[in-house]
Short mmCIF file of C-alpha atoms and ligand atoms in Angstrom, two decimals:
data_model
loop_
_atom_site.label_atom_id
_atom_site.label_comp_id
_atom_site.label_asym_id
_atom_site.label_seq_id
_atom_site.Cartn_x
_atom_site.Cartn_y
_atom_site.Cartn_z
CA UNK A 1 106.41 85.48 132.46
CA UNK A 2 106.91 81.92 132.30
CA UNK A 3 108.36 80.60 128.39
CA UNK A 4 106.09 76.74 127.58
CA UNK A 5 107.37 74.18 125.95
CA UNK A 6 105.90 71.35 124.84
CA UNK A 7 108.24 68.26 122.96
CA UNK A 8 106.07 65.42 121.18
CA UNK A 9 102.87 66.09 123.07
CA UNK A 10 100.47 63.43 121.79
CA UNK A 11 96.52 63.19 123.33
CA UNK A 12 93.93 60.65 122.31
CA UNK A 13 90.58 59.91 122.97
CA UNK A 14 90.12 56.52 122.07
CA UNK A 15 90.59 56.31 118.39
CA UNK A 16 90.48 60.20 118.00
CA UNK A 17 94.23 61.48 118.10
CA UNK A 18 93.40 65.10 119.48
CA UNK A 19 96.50 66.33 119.63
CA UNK A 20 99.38 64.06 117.23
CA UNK A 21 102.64 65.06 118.26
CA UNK A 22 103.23 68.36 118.94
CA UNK A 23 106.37 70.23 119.71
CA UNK A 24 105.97 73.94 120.46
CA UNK A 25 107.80 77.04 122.12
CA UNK A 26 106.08 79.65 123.44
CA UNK A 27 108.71 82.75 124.60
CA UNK A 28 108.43 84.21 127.80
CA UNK A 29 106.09 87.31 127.40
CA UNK A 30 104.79 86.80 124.23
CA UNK A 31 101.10 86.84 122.92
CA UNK A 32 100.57 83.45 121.80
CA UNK A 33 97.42 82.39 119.12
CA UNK A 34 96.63 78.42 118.30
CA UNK A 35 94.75 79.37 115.47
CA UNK A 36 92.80 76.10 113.45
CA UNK A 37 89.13 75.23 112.30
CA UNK A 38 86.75 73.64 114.66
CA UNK A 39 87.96 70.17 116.34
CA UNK A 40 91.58 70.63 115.03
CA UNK A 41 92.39 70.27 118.75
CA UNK A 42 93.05 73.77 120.42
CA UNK A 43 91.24 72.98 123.27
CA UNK A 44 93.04 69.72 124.24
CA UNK A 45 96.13 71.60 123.84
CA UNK A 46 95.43 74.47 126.38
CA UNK A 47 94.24 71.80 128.95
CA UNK A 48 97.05 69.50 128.31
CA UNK A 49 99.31 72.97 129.52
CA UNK A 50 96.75 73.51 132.32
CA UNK A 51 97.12 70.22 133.43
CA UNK A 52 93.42 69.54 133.47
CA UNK A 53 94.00 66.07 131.11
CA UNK A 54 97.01 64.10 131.33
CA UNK A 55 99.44 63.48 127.89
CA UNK A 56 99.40 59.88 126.44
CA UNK A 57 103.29 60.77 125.37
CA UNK A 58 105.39 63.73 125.63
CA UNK A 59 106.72 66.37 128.10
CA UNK A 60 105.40 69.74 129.14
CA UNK A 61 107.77 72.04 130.35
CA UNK A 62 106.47 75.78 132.21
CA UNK A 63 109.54 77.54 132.71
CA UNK A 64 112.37 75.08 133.86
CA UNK A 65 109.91 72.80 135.42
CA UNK A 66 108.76 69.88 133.93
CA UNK A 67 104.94 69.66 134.78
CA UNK A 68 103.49 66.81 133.49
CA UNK A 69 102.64 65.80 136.94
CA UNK A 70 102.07 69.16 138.93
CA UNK A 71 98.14 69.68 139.55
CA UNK A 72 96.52 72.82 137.76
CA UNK A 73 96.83 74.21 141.33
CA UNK A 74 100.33 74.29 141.32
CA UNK A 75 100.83 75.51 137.96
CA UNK A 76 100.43 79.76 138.17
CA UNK A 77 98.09 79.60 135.64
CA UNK A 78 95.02 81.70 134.49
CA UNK A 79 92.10 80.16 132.50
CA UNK A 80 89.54 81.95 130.73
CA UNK A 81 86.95 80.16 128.90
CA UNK A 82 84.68 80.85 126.04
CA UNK A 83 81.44 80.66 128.34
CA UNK A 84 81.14 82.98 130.84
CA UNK A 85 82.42 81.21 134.44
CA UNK A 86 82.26 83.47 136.56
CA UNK A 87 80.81 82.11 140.01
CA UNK A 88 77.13 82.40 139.81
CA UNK A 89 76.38 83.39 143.37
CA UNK A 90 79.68 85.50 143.77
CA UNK A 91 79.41 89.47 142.58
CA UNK A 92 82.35 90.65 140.80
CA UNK A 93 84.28 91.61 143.67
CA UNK A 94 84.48 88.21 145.67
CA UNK A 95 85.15 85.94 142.12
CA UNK A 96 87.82 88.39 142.12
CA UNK A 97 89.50 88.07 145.43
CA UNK A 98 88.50 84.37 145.21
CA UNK A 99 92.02 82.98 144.02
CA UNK A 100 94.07 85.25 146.54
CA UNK A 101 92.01 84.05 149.46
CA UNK A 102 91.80 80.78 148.60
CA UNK A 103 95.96 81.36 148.61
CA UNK A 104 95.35 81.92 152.52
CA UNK A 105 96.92 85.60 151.76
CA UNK A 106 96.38 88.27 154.04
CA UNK A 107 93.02 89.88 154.33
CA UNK A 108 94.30 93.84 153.66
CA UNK A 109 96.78 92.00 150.78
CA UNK A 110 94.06 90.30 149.00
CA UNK A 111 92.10 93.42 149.23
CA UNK A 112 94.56 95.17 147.42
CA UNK A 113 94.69 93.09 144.66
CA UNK A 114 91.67 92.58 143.86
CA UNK A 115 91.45 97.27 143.79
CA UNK A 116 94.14 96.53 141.35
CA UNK A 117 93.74 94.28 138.82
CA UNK A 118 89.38 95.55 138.86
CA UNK A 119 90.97 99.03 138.26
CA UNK A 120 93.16 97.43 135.32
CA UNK A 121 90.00 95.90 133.59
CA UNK A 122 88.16 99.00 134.55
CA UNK A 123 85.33 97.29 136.37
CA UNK A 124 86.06 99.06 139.57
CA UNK A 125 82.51 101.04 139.61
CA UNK A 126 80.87 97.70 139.29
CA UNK A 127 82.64 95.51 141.87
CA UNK A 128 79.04 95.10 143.74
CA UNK A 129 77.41 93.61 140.70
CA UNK A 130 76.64 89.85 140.07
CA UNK A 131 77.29 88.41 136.87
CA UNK A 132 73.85 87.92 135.44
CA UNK A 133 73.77 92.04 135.87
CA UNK A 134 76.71 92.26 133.60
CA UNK A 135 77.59 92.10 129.97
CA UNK A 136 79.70 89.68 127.97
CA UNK A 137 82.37 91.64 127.90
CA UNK A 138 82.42 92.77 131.07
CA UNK A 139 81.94 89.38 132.52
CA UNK A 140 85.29 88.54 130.10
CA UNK A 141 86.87 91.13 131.85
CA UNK A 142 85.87 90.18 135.69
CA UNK A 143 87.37 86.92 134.23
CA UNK A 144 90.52 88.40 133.65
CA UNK A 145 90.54 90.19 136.70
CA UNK A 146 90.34 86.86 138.52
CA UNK A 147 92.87 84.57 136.78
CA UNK A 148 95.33 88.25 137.67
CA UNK A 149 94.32 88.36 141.15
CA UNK A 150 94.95 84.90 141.63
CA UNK A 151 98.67 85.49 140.61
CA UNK A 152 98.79 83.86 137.22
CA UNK A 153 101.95 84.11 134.98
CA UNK A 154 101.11 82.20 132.27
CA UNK A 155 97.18 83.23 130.76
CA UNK A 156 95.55 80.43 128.76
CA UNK A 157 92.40 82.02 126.95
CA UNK A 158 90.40 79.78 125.14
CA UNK A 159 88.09 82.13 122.53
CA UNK A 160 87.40 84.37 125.48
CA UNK A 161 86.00 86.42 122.35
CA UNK A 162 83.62 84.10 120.82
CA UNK A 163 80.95 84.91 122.64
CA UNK A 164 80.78 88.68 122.29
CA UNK A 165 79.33 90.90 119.35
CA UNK A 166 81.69 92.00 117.36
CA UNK A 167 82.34 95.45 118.21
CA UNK A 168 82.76 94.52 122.01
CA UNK A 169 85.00 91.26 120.48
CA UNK A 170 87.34 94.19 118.91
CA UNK A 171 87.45 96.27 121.81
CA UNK A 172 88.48 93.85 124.12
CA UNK A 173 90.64 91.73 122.07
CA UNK A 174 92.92 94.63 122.16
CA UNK A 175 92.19 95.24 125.86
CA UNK A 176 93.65 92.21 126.65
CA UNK A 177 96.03 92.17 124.76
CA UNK A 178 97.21 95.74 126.39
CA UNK A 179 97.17 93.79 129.59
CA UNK A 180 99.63 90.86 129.14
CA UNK A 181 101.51 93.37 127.65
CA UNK A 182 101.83 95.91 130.55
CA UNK A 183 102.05 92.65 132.48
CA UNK A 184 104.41 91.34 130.95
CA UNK A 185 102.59 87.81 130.83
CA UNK A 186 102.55 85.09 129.04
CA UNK A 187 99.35 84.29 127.09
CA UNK A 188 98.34 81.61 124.78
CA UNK A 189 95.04 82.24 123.37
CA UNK A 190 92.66 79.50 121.51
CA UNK A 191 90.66 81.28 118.56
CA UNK A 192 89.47 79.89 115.39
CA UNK A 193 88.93 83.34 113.84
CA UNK A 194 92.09 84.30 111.96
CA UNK A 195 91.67 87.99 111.76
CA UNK A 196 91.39 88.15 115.39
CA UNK A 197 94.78 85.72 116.04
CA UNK A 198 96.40 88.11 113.17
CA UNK A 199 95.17 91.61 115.07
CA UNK A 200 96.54 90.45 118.42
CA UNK A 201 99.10 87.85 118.13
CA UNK A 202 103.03 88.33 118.67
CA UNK A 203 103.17 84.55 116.46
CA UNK A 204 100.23 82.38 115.39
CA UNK A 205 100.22 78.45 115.34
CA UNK A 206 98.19 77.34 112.53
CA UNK A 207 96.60 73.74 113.53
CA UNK A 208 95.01 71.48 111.41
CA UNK A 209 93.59 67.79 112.75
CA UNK A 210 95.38 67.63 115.94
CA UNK A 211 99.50 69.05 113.81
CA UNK A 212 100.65 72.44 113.70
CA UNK A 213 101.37 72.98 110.60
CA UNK A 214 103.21 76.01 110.46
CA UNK A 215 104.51 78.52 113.37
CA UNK A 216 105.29 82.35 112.75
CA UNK A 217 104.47 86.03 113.07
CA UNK A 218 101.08 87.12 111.39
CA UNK A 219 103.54 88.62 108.88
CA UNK A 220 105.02 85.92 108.02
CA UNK A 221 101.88 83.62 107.45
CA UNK A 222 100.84 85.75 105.05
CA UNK A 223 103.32 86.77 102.73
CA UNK A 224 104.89 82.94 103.15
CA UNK A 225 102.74 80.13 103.92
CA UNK A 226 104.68 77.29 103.52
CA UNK A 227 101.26 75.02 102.75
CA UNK A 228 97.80 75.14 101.01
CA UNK A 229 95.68 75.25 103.76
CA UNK A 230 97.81 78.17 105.65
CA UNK A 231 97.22 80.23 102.29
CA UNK A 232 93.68 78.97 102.38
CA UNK A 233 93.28 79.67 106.49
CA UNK A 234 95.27 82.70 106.85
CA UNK A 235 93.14 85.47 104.40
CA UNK A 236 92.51 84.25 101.29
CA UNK A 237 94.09 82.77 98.01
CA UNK A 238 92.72 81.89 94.70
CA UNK A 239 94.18 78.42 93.56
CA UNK A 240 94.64 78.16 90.03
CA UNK A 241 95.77 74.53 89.23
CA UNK A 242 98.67 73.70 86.30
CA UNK A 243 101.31 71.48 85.10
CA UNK A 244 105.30 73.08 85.12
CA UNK A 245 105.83 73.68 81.53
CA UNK A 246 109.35 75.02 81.69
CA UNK A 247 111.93 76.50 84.23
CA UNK A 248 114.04 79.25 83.33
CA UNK A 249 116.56 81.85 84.68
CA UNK A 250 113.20 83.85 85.36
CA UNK A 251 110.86 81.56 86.76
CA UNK A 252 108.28 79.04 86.61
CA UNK A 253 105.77 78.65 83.00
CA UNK A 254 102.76 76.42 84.45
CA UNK A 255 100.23 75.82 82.17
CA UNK A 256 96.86 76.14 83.70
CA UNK A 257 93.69 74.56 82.13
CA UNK A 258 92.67 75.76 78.74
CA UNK A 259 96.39 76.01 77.71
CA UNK A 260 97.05 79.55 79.65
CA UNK A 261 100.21 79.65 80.28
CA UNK A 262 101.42 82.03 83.44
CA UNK A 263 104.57 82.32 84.87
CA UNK A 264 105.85 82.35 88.54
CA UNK A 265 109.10 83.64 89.89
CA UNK A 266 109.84 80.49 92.07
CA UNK A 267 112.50 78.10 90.62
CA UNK A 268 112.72 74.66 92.00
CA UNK A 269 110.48 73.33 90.66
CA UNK A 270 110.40 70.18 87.64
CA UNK A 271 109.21 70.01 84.40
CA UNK A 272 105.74 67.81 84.64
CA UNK A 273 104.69 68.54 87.90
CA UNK A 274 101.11 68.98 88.80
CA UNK A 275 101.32 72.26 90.78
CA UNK A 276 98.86 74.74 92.50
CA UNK A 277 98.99 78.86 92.54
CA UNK A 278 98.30 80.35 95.02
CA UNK A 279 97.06 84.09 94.31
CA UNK A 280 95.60 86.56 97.15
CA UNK A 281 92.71 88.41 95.63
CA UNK A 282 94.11 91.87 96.27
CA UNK A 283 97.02 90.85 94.22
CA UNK A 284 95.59 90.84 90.83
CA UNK A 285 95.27 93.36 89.04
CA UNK A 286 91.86 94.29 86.84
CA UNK A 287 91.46 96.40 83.72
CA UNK A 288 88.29 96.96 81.60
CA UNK A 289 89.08 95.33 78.11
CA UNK A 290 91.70 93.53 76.77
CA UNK A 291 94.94 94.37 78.03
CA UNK A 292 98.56 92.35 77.19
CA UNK A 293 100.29 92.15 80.72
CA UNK A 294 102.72 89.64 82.40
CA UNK A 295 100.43 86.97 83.24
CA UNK A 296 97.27 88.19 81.61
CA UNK A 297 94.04 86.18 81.64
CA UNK A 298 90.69 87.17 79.99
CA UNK A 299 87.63 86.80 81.92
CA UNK A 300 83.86 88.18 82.88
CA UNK A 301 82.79 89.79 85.71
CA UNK A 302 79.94 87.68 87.33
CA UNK A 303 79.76 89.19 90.39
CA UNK A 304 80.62 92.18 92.30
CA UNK A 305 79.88 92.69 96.35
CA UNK A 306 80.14 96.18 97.90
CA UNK A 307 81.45 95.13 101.45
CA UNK A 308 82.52 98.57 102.60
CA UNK A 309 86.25 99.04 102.53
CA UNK A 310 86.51 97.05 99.81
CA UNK A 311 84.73 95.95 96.50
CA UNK A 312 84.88 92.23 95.53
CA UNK A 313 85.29 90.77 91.86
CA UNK A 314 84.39 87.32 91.03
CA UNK A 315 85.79 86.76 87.70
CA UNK A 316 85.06 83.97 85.64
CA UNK A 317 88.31 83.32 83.66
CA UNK A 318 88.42 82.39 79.88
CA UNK A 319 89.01 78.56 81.14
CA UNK A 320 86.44 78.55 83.50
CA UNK A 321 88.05 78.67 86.76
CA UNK A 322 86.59 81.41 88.83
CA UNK A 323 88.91 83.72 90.79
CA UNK A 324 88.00 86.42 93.80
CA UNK A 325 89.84 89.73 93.32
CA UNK A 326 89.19 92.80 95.86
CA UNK A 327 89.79 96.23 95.01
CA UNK A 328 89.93 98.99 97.69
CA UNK A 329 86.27 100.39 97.36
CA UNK A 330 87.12 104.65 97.33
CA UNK A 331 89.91 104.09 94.49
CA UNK A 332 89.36 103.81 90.83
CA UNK A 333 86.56 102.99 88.87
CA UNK A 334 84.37 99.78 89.74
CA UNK A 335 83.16 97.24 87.28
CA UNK A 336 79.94 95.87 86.51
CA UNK A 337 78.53 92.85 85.85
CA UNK A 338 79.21 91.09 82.81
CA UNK A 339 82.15 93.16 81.96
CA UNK A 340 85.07 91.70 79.54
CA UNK A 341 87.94 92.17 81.67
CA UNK A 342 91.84 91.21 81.83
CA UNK A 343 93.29 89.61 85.07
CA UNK A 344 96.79 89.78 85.83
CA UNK A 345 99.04 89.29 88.67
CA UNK A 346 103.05 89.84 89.30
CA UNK A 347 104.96 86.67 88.97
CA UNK A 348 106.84 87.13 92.26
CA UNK A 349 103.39 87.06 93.97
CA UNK A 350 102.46 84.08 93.02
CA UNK A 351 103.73 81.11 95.12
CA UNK A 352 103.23 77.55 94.09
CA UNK A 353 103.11 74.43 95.65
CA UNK A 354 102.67 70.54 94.81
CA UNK A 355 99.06 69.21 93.68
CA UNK A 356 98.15 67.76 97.49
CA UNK A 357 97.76 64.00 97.59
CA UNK A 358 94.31 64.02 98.76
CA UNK A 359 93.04 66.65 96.21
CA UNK A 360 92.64 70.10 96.68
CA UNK A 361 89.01 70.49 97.61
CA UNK A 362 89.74 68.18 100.67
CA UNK A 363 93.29 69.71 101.54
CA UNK A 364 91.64 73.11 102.20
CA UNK A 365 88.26 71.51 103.84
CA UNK A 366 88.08 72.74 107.28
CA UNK A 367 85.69 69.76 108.51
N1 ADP B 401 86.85 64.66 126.40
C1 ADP B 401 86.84 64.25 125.13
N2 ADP B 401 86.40 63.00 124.82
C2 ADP B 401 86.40 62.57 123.54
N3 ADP B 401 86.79 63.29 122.48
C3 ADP B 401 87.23 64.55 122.72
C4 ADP B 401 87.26 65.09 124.05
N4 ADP B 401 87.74 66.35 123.97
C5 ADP B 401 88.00 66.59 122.67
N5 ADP B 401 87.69 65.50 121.91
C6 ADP B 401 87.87 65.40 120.45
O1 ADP B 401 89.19 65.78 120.15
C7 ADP B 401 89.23 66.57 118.96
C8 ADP B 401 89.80 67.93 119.27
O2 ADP B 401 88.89 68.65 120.08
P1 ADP B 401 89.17 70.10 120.65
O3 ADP B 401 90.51 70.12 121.27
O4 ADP B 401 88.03 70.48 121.52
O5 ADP B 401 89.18 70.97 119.32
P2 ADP B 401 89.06 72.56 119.11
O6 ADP B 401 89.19 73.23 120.44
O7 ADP B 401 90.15 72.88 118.16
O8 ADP B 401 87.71 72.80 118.49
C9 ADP B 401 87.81 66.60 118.44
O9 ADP B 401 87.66 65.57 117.51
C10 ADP B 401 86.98 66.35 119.67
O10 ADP B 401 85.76 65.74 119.34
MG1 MG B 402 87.84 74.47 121.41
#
């Protein structure tokens, strides 16, 4: 229920800035994903909002009220972790009613809850068992259940999924999800698996070495990341690398390596600039042969994966730069190894941006 805001939130450990400066709002009700590689500094963020570390600079606000020095106690929120903990020695039915006893509330009140919120997660059959006698996923959900009954507004979730196997990770993620919703919580949740932030998310923060880098709907990642790495993080782009050749009414003419010259629909950008494209795989198009498109390229087929859905290319263009393009699997015909093929793609999908600083290969490294 509560909206969180965070202005200029900075957290170090020692010479490690875990968190550099971050503003952030997070609306009242909405489903919230920090979304980043490993060590980008999720998890200092959640427990900066929990109030389990303290801020070097900044303010935290929950609501109206500025909580930089309320205890976690005080704060109405849920945690759920990654690893299961749940209280060992507790079965599901007293780690439930923990919080709302532990609240001093009335016996037949807390009792009531906890019916409630075990119904909601649909654990209500197993509210004898302990937690070594349940799964995963049901141990996620008891885990729920408890940050609920204990009256939380705000839910902080950090990979509550990563644990699971993957069909019980989908289920629940959109279990959950159905929860704050009905709810109307708040949630922030920590993942670093970006189809699961894009499935479940109302907006996404994209982190990268302690900085968001870019805040917005799934949607909106997507179709416009404003940086390399979002197009890198955030499905996946081929980056074909190029010099502006010429700007016109239309577009963009970047020369790639090998003298192929493409064009691009954007428009501000100078002649002599060392430039990156950013293409998603699904966006080219393939033909058998040669073929004289907008933005043709020859190339050879060097590999093709069958994953299912969808049937993945990787084409090794005429200038040697290898590109990814998936096809949907159950339309058209597929191509085989070795096959001369032409590569296009629609100059309108096909954002650019500046040649980063530190070189591409490291821009895009997740480490
Ligand atoms: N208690 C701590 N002491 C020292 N370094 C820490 C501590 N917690 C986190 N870090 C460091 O801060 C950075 C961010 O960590 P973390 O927030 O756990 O990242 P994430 O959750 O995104 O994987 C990492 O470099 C990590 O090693
Ligand atoms: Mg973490």
């Amino acid at each position: 229920m509560p909206d969180v805001r965070l202005v200029n939130v900075t957290k170090k450990f020692g010479k490690i800035v875990a968190v550099n400066n971050v503003s952030l709002h997070v609306h009242d009700k909405e489903y919230f994903s920090l979304l980043g590689p490993s060590g980008c500094g999720k998890t200092t963020l959640l427990r900066l909002i929990a109030g389990l570390i303290q801020p070097d600079e900044g303010e935290i606000y929950i609501g109206d009220r500025l909580v930089n020095d309320v205890p976690p106690e005080d704060r109405d929120i849920g945690f759920v972790f990654q690893t299961f903990a749940l209280f060992p020695h507790m079965n599901a039915w007293d780690n439930v009613v923990y919080g709302p006893r532990v609240k001093g509330f009335h016996v037949e009140k807390a009792e009531t809850i906890g019916h409630e919120v075990l119904e909601m997660v649909r654990l209500h059959e197993r509210l004898d068992a302990f937690p070594n006698e349940l799964s995963g996923g049901m141990m996620q959900r008891i885990a729920v259940a408890r940050a609920l009954a204990a009256g939380a507004e705000l839910l902080l979730l950090d990979e509550p999924l990563g644990q699971l196997d993957a069909k019980v990770r989908n289920e629940l993620r959109y279990e959950i999800r159905r929860m704050v919703r009905d709810l109307d919580l708040t949630a922030m949740h920590v993942t670093h698996d970006q189809s699961e932030a894009m499935a479940i998310s109302d907006r996404i923060a994209v982190m990268k070495k302690g900085k968001i880098l870019q805040v917005g709907t799934p949607k909106e990642l997507y179709m416009k990341p404003k940086s390399i790495f979002v197009a890198h993080f955030i499905g996946e782009s081929n980056f074909l690398e190029g010099y502006v050749l010429s700007i016109n009414s239309e577009g963009t003419v970047i020369e790639l390596r090998g003298g192929i010259r493409v064009k691009s629909a954007e428009k501000n950008w100078k002649e002599g600039e060392r430039v990156v494209l950013a293409i998603r795989p699904e966006t080219f198009f393939v033909e058998k042969g040669v073929k004289k498109n907008k933005n043709s390229i020859l190339g050879i087929v060097e590999r093709v994966t069958f994953e299912g859905t969808n049937i993945r290319y990787e084409v090794r263009l005429k200038n040697q730069d290898l590109v990814v393009v998936i096809k949907p699997s159950m339309i058209g015909e597929w191509l085989n190894i070795g096959e001369k093929v032409t590569v296009s793609f629609p100059p309108e999908k096909a954002p650019v941006f500046a040649y980063p600083e530190v070189g591409l290969r490291e821009e895009i490294s997740v480490e």
